[in-house]
CSV table of C-alpha atoms in Angstrom, one decimal:
chain,number,residue,atom,x,y,z
A,1,MET,CA,66.4,43.9,29.4
A,2,ALA,CA,68.1,44.6,32.8
A,3,LYS,CA,66.6,42.9,35.8
A,4,ASP,CA,65.0,45.0,38.4
A,5,PRO,CA,67.3,44.4,41.4
A,6,GLN,CA,64.4,45.0,43.8
A,7,ILE,CA,62.3,42.3,42.1
A,8,ASP,CA,65.2,39.9,42.0
A,9,LYS,CA,65.9,40.5,45.6
A,10,GLN,CA,62.3,39.7,46.6
A,11,SER,CA,62.1,36.6,44.4
A,12,LYS,CA,64.9,34.8,46.4
A,13,PRO,CA,63.6,32.2,48.7
A,14,VAL,CA,63.9,33.0,52.4
A,15,THR,CA,65.9,30.4,54.2
A,16,PRO,CA,65.4,30.1,57.9
A,17,THR,CA,68.7,30.7,59.7
A,18,LYS,CA,67.5,30.9,63.3
A,19,THR,CA,67.3,27.8,65.3
A,20,LYS,CA,65.5,27.6,68.6
A,21,GLY,CA,68.8,27.9,70.3
A,22,ALA,CA,69.5,31.2,68.5
A,23,GLN,CA,66.1,32.4,69.3
A,24,LEU,CA,66.4,31.4,72.9
A,25,ALA,CA,69.8,33.2,73.1
A,26,LYS,CA,68.1,36.5,72.0
A,27,ALA,CA,65.0,36.1,74.1
A,28,ASN,CA,65.0,38.5,77.0
A,29,VAL,CA,62.3,37.3,79.4
A,30,LYS,CA,62.1,40.8,81.0
A,31,ASP,CA,61.4,42.3,77.6
A,32,LEU,CA,58.7,39.6,77.0
A,33,LEU,CA,57.0,40.5,80.2
A,34,THR,CA,57.2,44.2,79.5
A,35,GLN,CA,55.6,43.6,76.1
A,36,GLN,CA,52.8,41.6,77.7
A,37,ARG,CA,51.9,44.5,79.9
A,38,ASN,CA,50.9,46.4,76.8
A,39,PHE,CA,49.8,43.3,75.0
A,40,PHE,CA,47.0,44.6,72.8
A,41,ASP,CA,49.0,47.7,71.9
A,42,ASN,CA,52.0,45.6,70.7
A,43,HIS,CA,50.2,42.6,69.3
A,44,ARG,CA,51.0,42.0,65.6
A,45,GLY,CA,48.8,38.9,65.1
A,46,ALA,CA,45.1,38.5,64.4
A,47,VAL,CA,42.5,39.8,66.9
A,48,VAL,CA,39.0,38.4,66.5
A,49,THR,CA,36.6,40.8,68.1
A,50,THR,CA,33.3,39.4,69.3
A,51,PRO,CA,30.5,41.6,70.6
A,52,HIS,CA,28.9,40.1,73.7
A,53,THR,CA,26.5,41.1,76.5
A,54,PHE,CA,27.0,40.0,80.1
A,55,TYR,CA,24.0,40.1,82.3
A,56,HIS,CA,25.1,38.9,85.8
A,57,PRO,CA,27.2,41.5,87.6
A,58,ILE,CA,29.5,38.9,89.1
A,59,ILE,CA,30.6,37.6,85.7
A,60,GLU,CA,30.8,41.0,84.2
A,61,ARG,CA,33.1,42.2,87.0
A,62,ILE,CA,35.3,39.1,86.7
A,63,TYR,CA,35.6,39.6,83.0
A,64,ARG,CA,36.6,43.2,83.2
A,65,ARG,CA,39.1,42.6,85.9
A,66,ASN,CA,40.9,39.5,84.6
A,67,PHE,CA,40.0,38.5,81.0
A,68,ASP,CA,42.5,40.7,79.1
A,69,GLN,CA,45.4,39.6,81.2
A,70,MET,CA,44.5,35.9,81.1
A,71,SER,CA,44.2,36.3,77.3
A,72,GLU,CA,47.8,37.6,77.2
A,73,TYR,CA,48.9,34.5,79.1
A,74,LEU,CA,46.8,32.2,76.9
A,75,HIS,CA,48.5,33.7,73.8
A,76,PHE,CA,52.0,33.6,75.3
A,77,ILE,CA,51.8,29.9,76.3
A,78,PRO,CA,51.2,28.4,72.8
A,79,VAL,CA,53.0,31.1,70.7
A,80,PHE,CA,56.2,32.1,72.7
A,81,GLY,CA,56.4,28.7,74.3
A,82,ARG,CA,56.5,26.8,71.0
A,83,VAL,CA,59.1,29.2,69.6
A,84,LEU,CA,61.4,29.4,72.6
A,85,ILE,CA,61.2,26.1,74.4
A,86,GLU,CA,63.4,23.3,73.0
A,87,LYS,CA,60.9,20.4,73.3
A,88,GLU,CA,57.6,21.2,71.8
A,89,GLU,CA,55.9,18.3,73.6
A,90,ASP,CA,56.6,20.0,76.9
A,91,VAL,CA,54.6,23.1,75.7
A,92,LEU,CA,51.9,20.8,74.4
A,93,LYS,CA,51.4,19.2,77.9
A,94,ILE,CA,50.9,22.6,79.4
A,95,GLU,CA,48.5,23.7,76.7
A,96,VAL,CA,46.5,20.5,77.2
A,97,HIS,CA,46.4,21.0,80.9
A,98,VAL,CA,45.1,24.5,80.6
A,99,LYS,CA,42.5,23.5,77.9
A,100,ASN,CA,41.3,20.6,80.1
A,101,SER,CA,40.8,22.8,83.1
A,102,ILE,CA,38.7,25.3,81.1
A,103,ILE,CA,36.6,22.6,79.4
A,104,LYS,CA,36.1,20.6,82.7
A,105,HIS,CA,34.6,23.6,84.4
A,106,THR,CA,32.6,24.7,81.4
A,107,GLU,CA,31.0,21.2,81.3
A,108,ALA,CA,30.2,21.4,85.0
A,109,LEU,CA,28.3,24.6,84.4
A,110,GLN,CA,26.5,23.1,81.4
A,111,LYS,CA,25.4,20.2,83.6
A,112,LEU,CA,23.9,22.7,86.1
A,113,LEU,CA,22.1,24.4,83.2
A,114,ARG,CA,20.6,21.1,82.2
A,115,GLU,CA,19.4,20.6,85.8
A,116,CYS,CA,17.8,24.0,85.7
A,117,ASP,CA,16.0,22.9,82.5
A,118,VAL,CA,14.6,19.9,84.4
A,119,THR,CA,13.3,22.1,87.2
A,120,TYR,CA,11.5,24.3,84.7
A,121,SER,CA,10.0,21.3,82.9
A,122,THR,CA,8.9,19.8,86.2
A,123,HIS,CA,6.9,22.9,87.0
A,124,GLY,CA,5.5,23.4,83.5
A,125,LEU,CA,7.6,26.5,82.8
A,126,VAL,CA,9.8,27.5,79.9
A,127,THR,CA,13.5,28.1,80.4
A,128,PRO,CA,14.3,31.8,79.9
A,129,THR,CA,16.3,32.5,76.7
A,130,SER,CA,16.9,36.2,77.2
A,131,PHE,CA,17.4,38.7,79.9
A,132,ILE,CA,17.4,42.5,80.2
A,133,ASN,CA,19.8,45.3,81.3
A,134,GLY,CA,23.0,43.6,80.2
A,135,VAL,CA,26.4,45.2,79.7
A,136,SER,CA,27.8,45.1,76.1
A,137,VAL,CA,31.5,44.5,75.6
A,138,ASP,CA,33.8,43.8,72.6
A,139,VAL,CA,35.7,40.6,73.6
A,140,LYS,CA,39.2,40.4,72.0
A,141,LEU,CA,40.3,36.9,71.1
A,142,THR,CA,43.9,36.1,70.1
A,143,SER,CA,44.1,32.3,70.5
A,144,PRO,CA,42.0,29.2,70.6
A,145,LEU,CA,42.6,29.0,74.3
A,146,ALA,CA,41.3,32.5,74.8
A,147,ARG,CA,38.2,31.6,72.8
A,148,ILE,CA,37.2,28.6,75.0
A,149,TYR,CA,38.1,30.7,78.1
A,150,TYR,CA,35.5,33.3,76.8
A,151,GLU,CA,33.0,30.5,76.4
A,152,LEU,CA,33.5,29.5,80.0
A,153,HIS,CA,32.5,33.1,81.0
A,154,ASP,CA,29.5,33.0,78.7
A,155,THR,CA,28.3,29.7,80.2
A,156,ALA,CA,28.8,31.0,83.8
A,157,ASP,CA,26.8,34.1,83.0
A,158,ARG,CA,23.9,32.1,81.5
A,159,PHE,CA,23.8,29.7,84.5
A,160,LEU,CA,23.9,32.5,87.1
A,161,MET,CA,21.1,34.3,85.4
A,162,THR,CA,19.0,31.2,85.0
A,163,MET,CA,19.6,30.3,88.6
A,164,THR,CA,18.6,33.8,89.6
A,165,ASP,CA,15.3,33.4,87.7
A,166,LEU,CA,14.6,30.2,89.7
A,167,TRP,CA,15.5,32.0,92.9
A,168,VAL,CA,13.0,34.7,92.2
A,169,ARG,CA,10.3,32.0,91.6
A,170,GLY,CA,11.3,30.3,94.8
A,171,LEU,CA,12.2,27.1,93.0
A,172,LEU,CA,15.8,26.7,94.3
A,173,HIS,CA,14.1,25.3,97.4
A,174,GLU,CA,10.3,25.3,97.4
A,175,GLU,CA,9.7,24.3,101.0
A,176,ASP,CA,11.9,26.8,102.8
A,177,PHE,CA,12.4,30.5,102.1
A,178,GLU,CA,15.7,30.7,103.9
A,179,LEU,CA,17.2,27.7,102.0
A,180,ASN,CA,16.0,29.3,98.7
A,181,GLU,CA,18.1,32.3,99.7
A,182,LYS,CA,21.1,30.2,100.8
A,183,LYS,CA,21.2,28.2,97.6
A,184,ARG,CA,21.4,31.4,95.5
A,185,SER,CA,24.5,32.6,97.5
A,186,ASP,CA,26.0,29.1,97.4
A,187,PHE,CA,25.7,29.0,93.6
A,188,GLU,CA,27.3,32.4,93.2
A,189,LEU,CA,30.2,31.5,95.5
A,190,ASP,CA,30.8,28.2,93.8
A,191,VAL,CA,30.9,29.8,90.3
A,192,LYS,CA,33.4,32.4,91.5
A,193,ARG,CA,35.5,29.5,92.8
A,194,MET,CA,35.4,27.7,89.5
A,195,LEU,CA,36.6,30.8,87.6
A,196,ASN,CA,39.3,31.4,90.2
A,197,THR,CA,40.5,27.8,89.8
A,198,VAL,CA,40.8,28.2,86.1
A,199,MET,CA,42.6,31.6,86.4
A,200,GLY,CA,45.0,30.0,88.9
A,201,THR,CA,45.8,27.2,86.4
A,202,ILE,CA,46.5,29.8,83.7
A,203,VAL,CA,48.8,31.8,85.9
A,204,ARG,CA,50.7,28.8,87.1
A,205,GLN,CA,51.2,27.4,83.6
A,206,HIS,CA,52.3,30.8,82.2
A,207,ARG,CA,54.9,30.9,85.0
A,208,ALA,CA,55.9,27.3,84.0
A,209,ILE,CA,56.7,28.6,80.5
A,210,LEU,CA,58.7,31.5,81.9
A,211,ASN,CA,60.6,29.2,84.3
A,212,ARG,CA,61.4,26.8,81.5
A,213,ILE,CA,62.7,29.6,79.3
A,214,ARG,CA,64.9,30.8,82.2
A,215,ARG,CA,66.3,27.3,82.9
A,216,GLU,CA,67.1,26.6,79.2
A,217,GLN,CA,68.8,30.0,78.9
A,218,GLN,CA,70.9,29.3,82.0
A,219,SER,CA,71.8,25.9,80.7
A,220,ALA,CA,72.8,27.3,77.3
A,221,ASN,CA,74.9,29.9,79.0
A,222,GLN,CA,76.8,27.3,81.0
A,223,LYS,CA,77.5,25.4,77.8
A,224,GLY,CA,78.8,28.6,76.1
A,225,GLU,CA,76.0,28.7,73.5
A,226,VAL,CA,74.9,32.2,74.5
A,227,ALA,CA,76.8,35.4,75.4
A,228,THR,CA,74.6,37.0,77.9
A,229,GLU,CA,72.5,35.8,80.8
A,230,ALA,CA,68.8,36.6,80.8
A,231,LYS,CA,67.3,37.8,84.0
A,232,VAL,CA,63.7,36.8,84.9
A,233,GLU,CA,61.4,39.4,86.4
A,234,GLN,CA,58.4,38.0,88.3
A,235,PRO,CA,55.1,38.7,86.5
A,236,VAL,CA,52.5,40.9,88.1
A,237,GLU,CA,49.4,38.9,89.0
A,238,ASP,CA,45.9,40.2,89.3
A,239,VAL,CA,44.5,37.0,90.8
A,240,ALA,CA,44.8,37.4,94.5
A,241,ALA,CA,43.5,33.9,95.2
A,242,VAL,CA,46.6,32.3,93.7
A,243,GLN,CA,49.2,31.7,96.4
A,244,ALA,CA,51.5,28.9,95.3
A,245,LEU,CA,52.7,29.1,91.8
A,246,ASP,CA,54.3,25.9,90.7
A,247,ASP,CA,55.5,24.9,87.2
A,248,THR,CA,54.1,21.4,86.9
A,249,PRO,CA,50.6,20.5,85.8
A,250,HIS,CA,48.4,18.9,88.4
A,251,GLU,CA,44.9,17.4,88.5
A,252,GLU,CA,42.0,19.6,89.3
A,253,THR,CA,38.3,19.0,89.8
A,254,PRO,CA,35.5,21.5,89.4
A,255,ALA,CA,34.2,23.0,92.6
A,256,GLU,CA,31.2,21.1,94.0
A,257,VAL,CA,28.0,23.0,93.7
A,258,VAL,CA,24.6,22.7,95.3
A,259,LYS,CA,22.1,21.2,92.8
A,260,ALA,CA,18.9,23.0,92.1
A,261,ALA,CA,15.8,21.4,93.6
């Protein structure tokens, strides 16, 4: 019986022939950035869609303005970085730095939520577990980093709503009406600063990956390992608060917040 050439062709093992050097030679950073601008239209990987409801207008607005773009960066760093950068441990350092920034600020918000619980308990009240008039969205997750970044938004939303409930009850500062008002605005400002700090970290480390790809391409060109020189186009940023974009991880601490009385 004659063999089916198509079956025979498919049965042959696929041998990887592309090294990171070859992949790097063909990587056009300008094309990568163009693809990111249409990330969810071009994405060929898994997308986990999670229905969620945001209640506080500040968090809902920040989510709509920045979450999709940050998700693109949080997918680019571990996926393209590990493929295109020669030393995987360099990418791992950047991933860990981003992850630690997200987790550090999430834990700071969780601590504030626990302090709110103490305030409720002190006054013989029950911590609210639900709110009304939220805005429902379908959150798209394409990486583990995007998932924990989404959890940061969820925690920030729950804290601001719980804090608002304490504000309505006059429990942010029982003895002074004006201080009760001031603490509410202080909390909102500090939470926005936390989220901006994390977004700044993501943008800087995304730039670090692009800069590393550019340097390795230039080095490969000088050694004659590639035929064409890649040109880097600066990425468009939506986070206005980020001024200096370096390519080295640095220590960060969560923004200080005023504790609930």
